Amino acid sequence: MRRKAISNIMFYVITVLLILTIVFCIGSTVKSESSNETQRIENQVKEQQLLTKVKQYLNENGCCNSGVTLTYVTDESGACDYTFTIHHKRINDMSEEEREAFSAELMQACNASGSYSISYEYLLTDF
């Protein structure tokens, strides 16, 4: 009788421990997914702000209705490398030195500082 009582107690203790383990695992997964979702939303807001700044700068400096594409790469630590690809006839007509100076002005005007890097590429056409 005593053995059966000890056996029953051990069964209940092990069952409770397994249930607690499962609950903690599920809780950690939910917390992790919630954190990832928050980071993703923060990145989207930052990207939209950067895109707005670049378009505004281009419009104010004679490149109205420029084609602007933003792409990014995120590394395992969460840091982003942003690349703007810009197309406009005025930029197409610039020399390489003028484009480099324009990129430097654009970088400074858009406050490119933080835990991310920004680069600018220009889509040039032959016509």
XYZ file of N, CA, C and O in Angstrom:
508
model
N 0.823 -1.182 0.000
C 0.000 0.000 0.000
C 0.877 1.260 0.000
O 0.561 2.202 -0.694
N 1.906 1.241 0.818
C 2.798 2.376 0.907
C 3.528 2.591 -0.421
O 3.721 3.720 -0.845
N 3.935 1.516 -1.094
C 4.592 1.607 -2.384
C 3.662 2.209 -3.429
O 4.080 3.002 -4.270
N 2.422 1.833 -3.406
C 1.448 2.339 -4.358
C 1.228 3.837 -4.142
O 1.119 4.597 -5.100
N 1.193 4.286 -2.890
C 1.021 5.707 -2.586
C 2.227 6.506 -3.078
O 2.078 7.578 -3.671
N 3.428 5.994 -2.858
C 4.648 6.666 -3.323
C 4.663 6.700 -4.848
O 5.013 7.712 -5.456
N 4.273 5.621 -5.482
C 4.211 5.538 -6.933
C 3.223 6.566 -7.490
O 3.504 7.240 -8.480
N 2.060 6.681 -6.854
C 1.058 7.654 -7.288
C 1.570 9.093 -7.118
O 1.367 9.936 -7.983
N 2.245 9.345 -6.017
C 2.789 10.689 -5.768
C 3.844 11.034 -6.815
O 3.859 12.137 -7.359
N 4.717 10.073 -7.110
C 5.756 10.299 -8.129
C 5.127 10.563 -9.493
O 5.579 11.432 -10.243
N 4.085 9.823 -9.816
C 3.379 10.016 -11.082
C 2.833 11.445 -11.175
O 3.011 12.131 -12.184
N 2.194 11.919 -10.115
C 1.606 13.265 -10.115
C 2.688 14.351 -10.161
O 2.541 15.357 -10.852
N 3.787 14.135 -9.450
C 4.880 15.110 -9.443
C 5.484 15.214 -10.845
O 5.706 16.320 -11.371
N 5.733 14.088 -11.476
C 6.308 14.094 -12.821
C 5.330 14.713 -13.821
O 5.721 15.504 -14.680
N 4.060 14.402 -13.694
C 3.048 14.978 -14.577
C 3.003 16.495 -14.434
O 2.962 17.228 -15.429
N 3.023 16.984 -13.206
C 2.997 18.430 -12.965
C 4.256 19.089 -13.539
O 4.183 20.150 -14.167
N 5.415 18.467 -13.354
C 6.657 19.019 -13.895
C 6.625 19.081 -15.425
O 7.065 20.071 -16.023
N 6.110 18.057 -16.061
C 6.003 18.061 -17.518
C 5.038 19.142 -18.007
O 5.308 19.833 -18.986
N 3.931 19.298 -17.322
C 2.963 20.333 -17.698
C 3.583 21.719 -17.536
O 3.431 22.585 -18.411
N 4.303 21.946 -16.442
C 4.958 23.237 -16.232
C 6.014 23.515 -17.306
O 6.138 24.637 -17.792
N 6.755 22.493 -17.667
C 7.764 22.640 -18.720
C 7.111 23.050 -20.033
O 7.588 23.953 -20.721
N 6.020 22.399 -20.381
C 5.300 22.728 -21.619
C 4.775 24.158 -21.567
O 4.899 24.914 -22.529
N 4.204 24.545 -20.447
C 3.663 25.905 -20.301
C 4.775 26.941 -20.449
O 4.605 27.946 -21.139
N 5.926 26.724 -19.814
C 7.035 27.672 -19.920
C 7.581 27.735 -21.344
O 7.932 28.813 -21.829
N 7.641 26.615 -22.027
C 8.112 26.610 -23.417
C 7.166 27.405 -24.316
O 7.601 28.191 -25.162
N 5.885 27.200 -24.161
C 4.895 27.935 -24.958
C 4.977 29.422 -24.639
O 4.942 30.265 -25.537
N 5.106 29.758 -23.372
C 5.214 31.163 -22.974
C 6.437 31.830 -23.570
O 6.376 32.974 -24.033
N 7.568 31.141 -23.584
C 8.791 31.698 -24.167
C 8.650 31.903 -25.660
O 9.116 32.902 -26.207
N 8.006 30.975 -26.331
C 7.786 31.101 -27.777
C 6.916 32.304 -28.091
O 7.213 33.090 -28.984
N 5.847 32.477 -27.349
C 4.947 33.612 -27.570
C 5.679 34.922 -27.315
O 5.559 35.873 -28.084
N 6.470 34.976 -26.258
C 7.222 36.189 -25.933
C 8.229 36.509 -27.034
O 8.379 37.653 -27.429
N 8.906 35.498 -27.542
C 9.886 35.691 -28.602
C 9.220 36.201 -29.876
O 9.716 37.110 -30.526
N 8.101 35.606 -30.252
C 7.393 36.045 -31.452
C 6.880 37.469 -31.294
O 6.908 38.260 -32.224
N 6.432 37.813 -30.114
C 5.956 39.165 -29.844
C 7.105 40.161 -29.969
O 6.943 41.241 -30.541
N 8.265 39.811 -29.474
C 9.437 40.667 -29.562
C 9.852 40.848 -31.019
O 10.183 41.954 -31.441
N 9.843 39.783 -31.800
C 10.188 39.857 -33.221
C 9.204 40.741 -33.970
O 9.593 41.520 -34.842
N 7.939 40.628 -33.648
C 6.909 41.447 -34.299
C 7.116 42.919 -33.960
O 7.003 43.784 -34.832
N 7.442 43.218 -32.729
C 7.701 44.595 -32.315
C 8.892 45.161 -33.073
O 8.845 46.285 -33.574
N 9.955 44.377 -33.192
C 11.148 44.819 -33.924
C 10.822 45.059 -35.388
O 11.277 46.024 -35.986
N 10.025 44.197 -35.975
C 9.651 44.343 -37.383
C 8.858 45.628 -37.606
O 9.098 46.369 -38.563
N 7.942 45.939 -36.703
C 7.141 47.162 -36.815
C 8.027 48.393 -36.649
O 7.891 49.371 -37.402
N 8.950 48.355 -35.695
C 9.873 49.474 -35.507
C 10.718 49.696 -36.760
O 10.952 50.834 -37.163
N 11.190 48.619 -37.383
C 11.982 48.732 -38.607
C 11.153 49.324 -39.747
O 11.657 50.133 -40.530
N 9.893 48.927 -39.862
C 9.037 49.476 -40.913
C 8.836 50.982 -40.740
O 8.861 51.728 -41.714
N 8.654 51.417 -39.512
C 8.486 52.853 -39.245
C 9.771 53.598 -39.616
O 9.733 54.646 -40.271
N 10.921 53.050 -39.215
C 12.207 53.672 -39.529
C 12.410 53.742 -41.042
O 12.844 54.770 -41.567
N 12.077 52.666 -41.756
C 12.225 52.644 -43.210
C 11.338 53.700 -43.867
O 11.774 54.396 -44.788
N 10.119 53.824 -43.406
C 9.203 54.811 -43.972
C 9.717 56.229 -43.723
O 9.637 57.086 -44.606
N 10.271 56.480 -42.546
C 10.830 57.797 -42.236
C 12.018 58.102 -43.140
O 12.149 59.214 -43.664
N 12.903 57.121 -43.327
C 14.060 57.320 -44.205
C 13.623 57.602 -45.634
O 14.137 58.507 -46.285
N 12.676 56.837 -46.121
C 12.179 57.005 -47.484
C 11.552 58.388 -47.659
O 11.790 59.064 -48.665
N 10.786 58.823 -46.674
C 10.160 60.145 -46.734
C 11.217 61.248 -46.761
O 11.111 62.202 -47.539
N 12.257 61.128 -45.928
C 13.324 62.128 -45.903
C 14.043 62.211 -47.243
O 14.327 63.303 -47.736
N 14.349 61.059 -47.826
C 15.067 61.044 -49.098
C 14.201 61.673 -50.188
O 14.678 62.524 -50.961
N 12.951 61.281 -50.271
C 12.069 61.851 -51.305
C 11.897 63.355 -51.117
O 11.886 64.109 -52.094
N 11.762 63.788 -49.887
C 11.612 65.215 -49.609
C 12.867 65.970 -50.041
O 12.776 67.026 -50.669
N 14.034 65.442 -49.705
C 15.281 66.094 -50.098
C 15.389 66.177 -51.616
O 15.766 67.223 -52.163
N 15.063 65.092 -52.297
C 15.139 65.088 -53.758
C 14.183 66.115 -54.359
O 14.548 66.852 -55.283
N 12.969 66.182 -53.844
C 11.992 67.149 -54.352
C 12.459 68.585 -54.129
O 12.264 69.447 -54.994
N 13.076 68.849 -52.989
C 13.540 70.201 -52.664
C 14.790 70.602 -53.439
O 15.123 71.779 -53.502
N 15.487 69.634 -54.025
C 16.745 69.923 -54.727
C 16.680 69.629 -56.216
O 17.665 69.205 -56.822
N 15.523 69.845 -56.795
C 15.390 69.793 -58.242
C 15.200 68.420 -58.849
O 15.323 68.276 -60.063
N 14.940 67.422 -58.047
C 14.728 66.070 -58.583
C 13.317 65.597 -58.245
O 13.118 64.541 -57.641
N 12.334 66.414 -58.653
C 10.938 66.071 -58.368
C 10.549 64.792 -59.084
O 11.042 64.498 -60.174
N 9.673 64.040 -58.454
C 9.148 62.787 -59.013
C 10.247 61.783 -59.342
O 10.190 61.087 -60.352
N 11.252 61.736 -58.495
C 12.324 60.749 -58.675
C 11.805 59.354 -58.385
O 10.928 59.164 -57.541
N 12.369 58.390 -59.073
C 12.089 57.001 -58.747
C 13.006 56.597 -57.596
O 14.232 56.701 -57.714
N 12.428 56.187 -56.483
C 13.226 55.822 -55.305
C 12.788 54.454 -54.824
O 11.601 54.219 -54.579
N 13.756 53.555 -54.700
C 13.497 52.214 -54.185
C 14.394 51.997 -52.977
O 15.584 52.301 -53.025
N 13.818 51.468 -51.911
C 14.580 51.167 -50.699
C 14.634 49.662 -50.516
O 13.602 48.998 -50.473
N 15.837 49.137 -50.434
C 16.024 47.718 -50.108
C 16.910 47.651 -48.869
O 17.640 48.588 -48.557
N 16.816 46.531 -48.163
C 17.614 46.390 -46.946
C 18.004 44.945 -46.727
O 17.380 44.022 -47.228
N 19.070 44.805 -45.953
C 19.551 43.496 -45.521
C 19.711 43.579 -44.014
O 20.318 44.517 -43.502
N 19.157 42.614 -43.302
C 19.262 42.577 -41.845
C 20.174 41.421 -41.452
O 19.966 40.292 -41.892
N 21.184 41.707 -40.631
C 22.059 40.628 -40.179
C 21.494 39.973 -38.925
O 20.442 40.366 -38.426
N 22.195 38.968 -38.417
C 21.687 38.194 -37.289
C 21.561 39.004 -36.003
O 20.775 38.664 -35.129
N 22.301 40.099 -35.895
C 22.194 40.930 -34.698
C 21.039 41.927 -34.781
O 20.746 42.613 -33.810
N 20.402 42.027 -35.957
C 19.271 42.928 -36.128
C 19.632 44.244 -36.782
O 18.755 45.058 -37.055
N 20.911 44.470 -37.056
C 21.337 45.710 -37.712
C 20.975 45.663 -39.196
O 21.088 44.619 -39.836
N 20.546 46.796 -39.716
C 20.108 46.867 -41.116
C 21.089 47.665 -41.962
O 21.650 48.657 -41.509
N 21.267 47.213 -43.192
C 22.010 47.955 -44.211
C 20.997 48.341 -45.277
O 20.430 47.477 -45.954
N 20.749 49.643 -45.409
C 19.767 50.148 -46.359
C 20.448 50.614 -47.631
O 21.520 51.229 -47.580
N 19.823 50.341 -48.764
C 20.314 50.819 -50.052
C 19.172 51.502 -50.784
O 18.120 50.900 -51.003
N 19.397 52.762 -51.112
C 18.438 53.515 -51.913
C 18.890 53.480 -53.360
O 20.052 53.778 -53.654
N 18.003 53.110 -54.247
C 18.267 53.189 -55.672
C 17.407 54.328 -56.202
O 16.187 54.315 -56.051
N 18.063 55.310 -56.805
C 17.387 56.540 -57.214
C 17.547 56.721 -58.724
O 18.635 56.517 -59.273
N 16.458 57.133 -59.352
C 16.474 57.391 -60.785
C 15.850 58.755 -61.051
O 14.741 59.038 -60.604
N 16.613 59.601 -61.764
C 16.091 60.895 -62.198
C 16.980 61.399 -63.327
O 18.194 61.179 -63.317
N 16.379 62.071 -64.286
C 17.130 62.560 -65.443
C 18.263 63.505 -65.023
O 19.366 63.432 -65.556
N 18.008 64.357 -64.058
C 19.038 65.306 -63.606
C 20.244 64.560 -63.032
O 21.393 64.924 -63.299
N 19.999 63.512 -62.253
C 21.097 62.723 -61.685
C 21.808 61.953 -62.790
O 23.035 61.807 -62.778
N 21.047 61.492 -63.772
C 21.613 60.761 -64.901
C 22.603 61.633 -65.673
O 23.603 61.141 -66.186
N 22.334 62.943 -65.738
C 23.185 63.871 -66.483
C 24.406 64.338 -65.690
O 25.277 65.004 -66.241
N 24.502 64.008 -64.410
C 25.633 64.421 -63.573
C 26.869 63.584 -63.881
O 26.773 62.432 -64.315
N 28.030 64.174 -63.591
C 29.273 63.409 -63.685
C 29.384 62.519 -62.441
O 28.643 62.682 -61.475
N 30.341 61.630 -62.453
C 30.542 60.723 -61.317
C 30.884 61.510 -60.053
O 30.384 61.200 -58.961
N 31.704 62.542 -60.182
C 32.078 63.361 -59.024
C 30.863 64.104 -58.469
O 30.696 64.217 -57.249
N 30.027 64.613 -59.366
C 28.824 65.317 -58.926
C 27.871 64.372 -58.193
O 27.266 64.750 -57.190
N 27.770 63.136 -58.689
C 26.908 62.148 -58.019
C 27.445 61.801 -56.636
O 26.682 61.635 -55.685
N 28.763 61.676 -56.507
C 29.354 61.392 -55.203
C 29.099 62.536 -54.227
O 28.770 62.310 -53.055
N 29.231 63.772 -54.696
C 28.955 64.938 -53.848
C 27.469 64.974 -53.480
O 27.107 65.282 -52.337
N 26.630 64.650 -54.438
C 25.190 64.619 -54.189
C 24.856 63.556 -53.142
O 24.035 63.785 -52.248
N 25.507 62.404 -53.224
C 25.302 61.339 -52.224
C 25.717 61.809 -50.838
O 25.028 61.525 -49.851
N 26.834 62.528 -50.751
C 27.302 63.040 -49.456
C 26.301 64.041 -48.887
O 25.996 64.007 -47.689
N 25.773 64.924 -49.741
C 24.765 65.888 -49.291
C 23.501 65.165 -48.827
O 22.913 65.514 -47.798
N 23.106 64.182 -49.589
C 21.908 63.405 -49.263
C 22.091 62.671 -47.945
O 21.186 62.642 -47.101
N 23.249 62.098 -47.737
C 23.556 61.387 -46.496
C 23.465 62.330 -45.299
O 22.872 61.994 -44.281
N 24.041 63.518 -45.442
C 24.033 64.479 -44.342
C 22.628 65.030 -44.112
O 22.190 65.169 -42.970
N 21.905 65.306 -45.176
C 20.565 65.883 -45.044
C 19.581 64.905 -44.415
O 18.649 65.308 -43.728
N 19.795 63.638 -44.624
C 18.852 62.627 -44.121
C 19.286 62.034 -42.792
O 18.751 61.006 -42.365
N 20.272 62.647 -42.154
C 20.722 62.206 -40.823
C 20.993 60.709 -40.784
O 20.411 59.983 -39.990
N 21.853 60.255 -41.629
C 22.165 58.828 -41.704
C 23.115 58.439 -40.580
O 24.297 58.271 -40.776
N 22.572 58.330 -39.388
C 23.371 57.885 -38.255
C 22.523 56.936 -37.430
O 21.307 56.998 -37.443
N 23.163 56.053 -36.751
C 22.443 55.088 -35.938
C 23.062 53.721 -36.075
O 24.191 53.569 -36.505
N 22.286 52.714 -35.760
C 22.792 51.338 -35.804
C 22.559 50.712 -37.171
O 22.423 49.515 -37.295
N 22.510 51.527 -38.191
C 22.291 51.039 -39.539
C 23.188 51.811 -40.490
O 23.705 52.872 -40.168
N 23.391 51.261 -41.671
C 24.179 51.966 -42.679
C 23.295 52.217 -43.893
O 22.362 51.463 -44.167
N 23.616 53.303 -44.592
C 22.839 53.680 -45.773
C 23.806 53.881 -46.928
O 24.867 54.482 -46.775
N 23.417 53.383 -48.085
C 24.179 53.653 -49.299
C 23.199 54.072 -50.398
O 22.004 53.773 -50.333
N 23.740 54.785 -51.367
C 22.919 55.288 -52.461
C 23.477 54.778 -53.773
O 24.682 54.811 -54.009
N 22.581 54.290 -54.615
C 22.928 53.868 -55.963
C 22.047 54.651 -56.918
O 20.926 55.016 -56.582
N 22.566 54.879 -58.106
C 21.794 55.627 -59.083
C 21.568 54.758 -60.310
O 22.497 54.154 -60.831
N 20.329 54.697 -60.726
C 19.956 53.941 -61.907
C 20.158 54.859 -63.100
O 19.449 55.839 -63.273
N 21.165 54.569 -63.890
C 21.535 55.422 -65.024
C 21.057 54.779 -66.317
O 21.133 53.570 -66.489
N 20.584 55.628 -67.216
C 20.125 55.139 -68.519
C 20.953 55.768 -69.627
O 21.601 56.814 -69.434
N 20.928 55.164 -70.793
C 21.733 55.636 -71.932
C 21.011 56.652 -72.798
O 21.599 57.244 -73.656
N 19.732 56.821 -72.618
C 19.012 57.738 -73.510
C 18.846 59.087 -72.922
O 19.070 59.487 -71.899
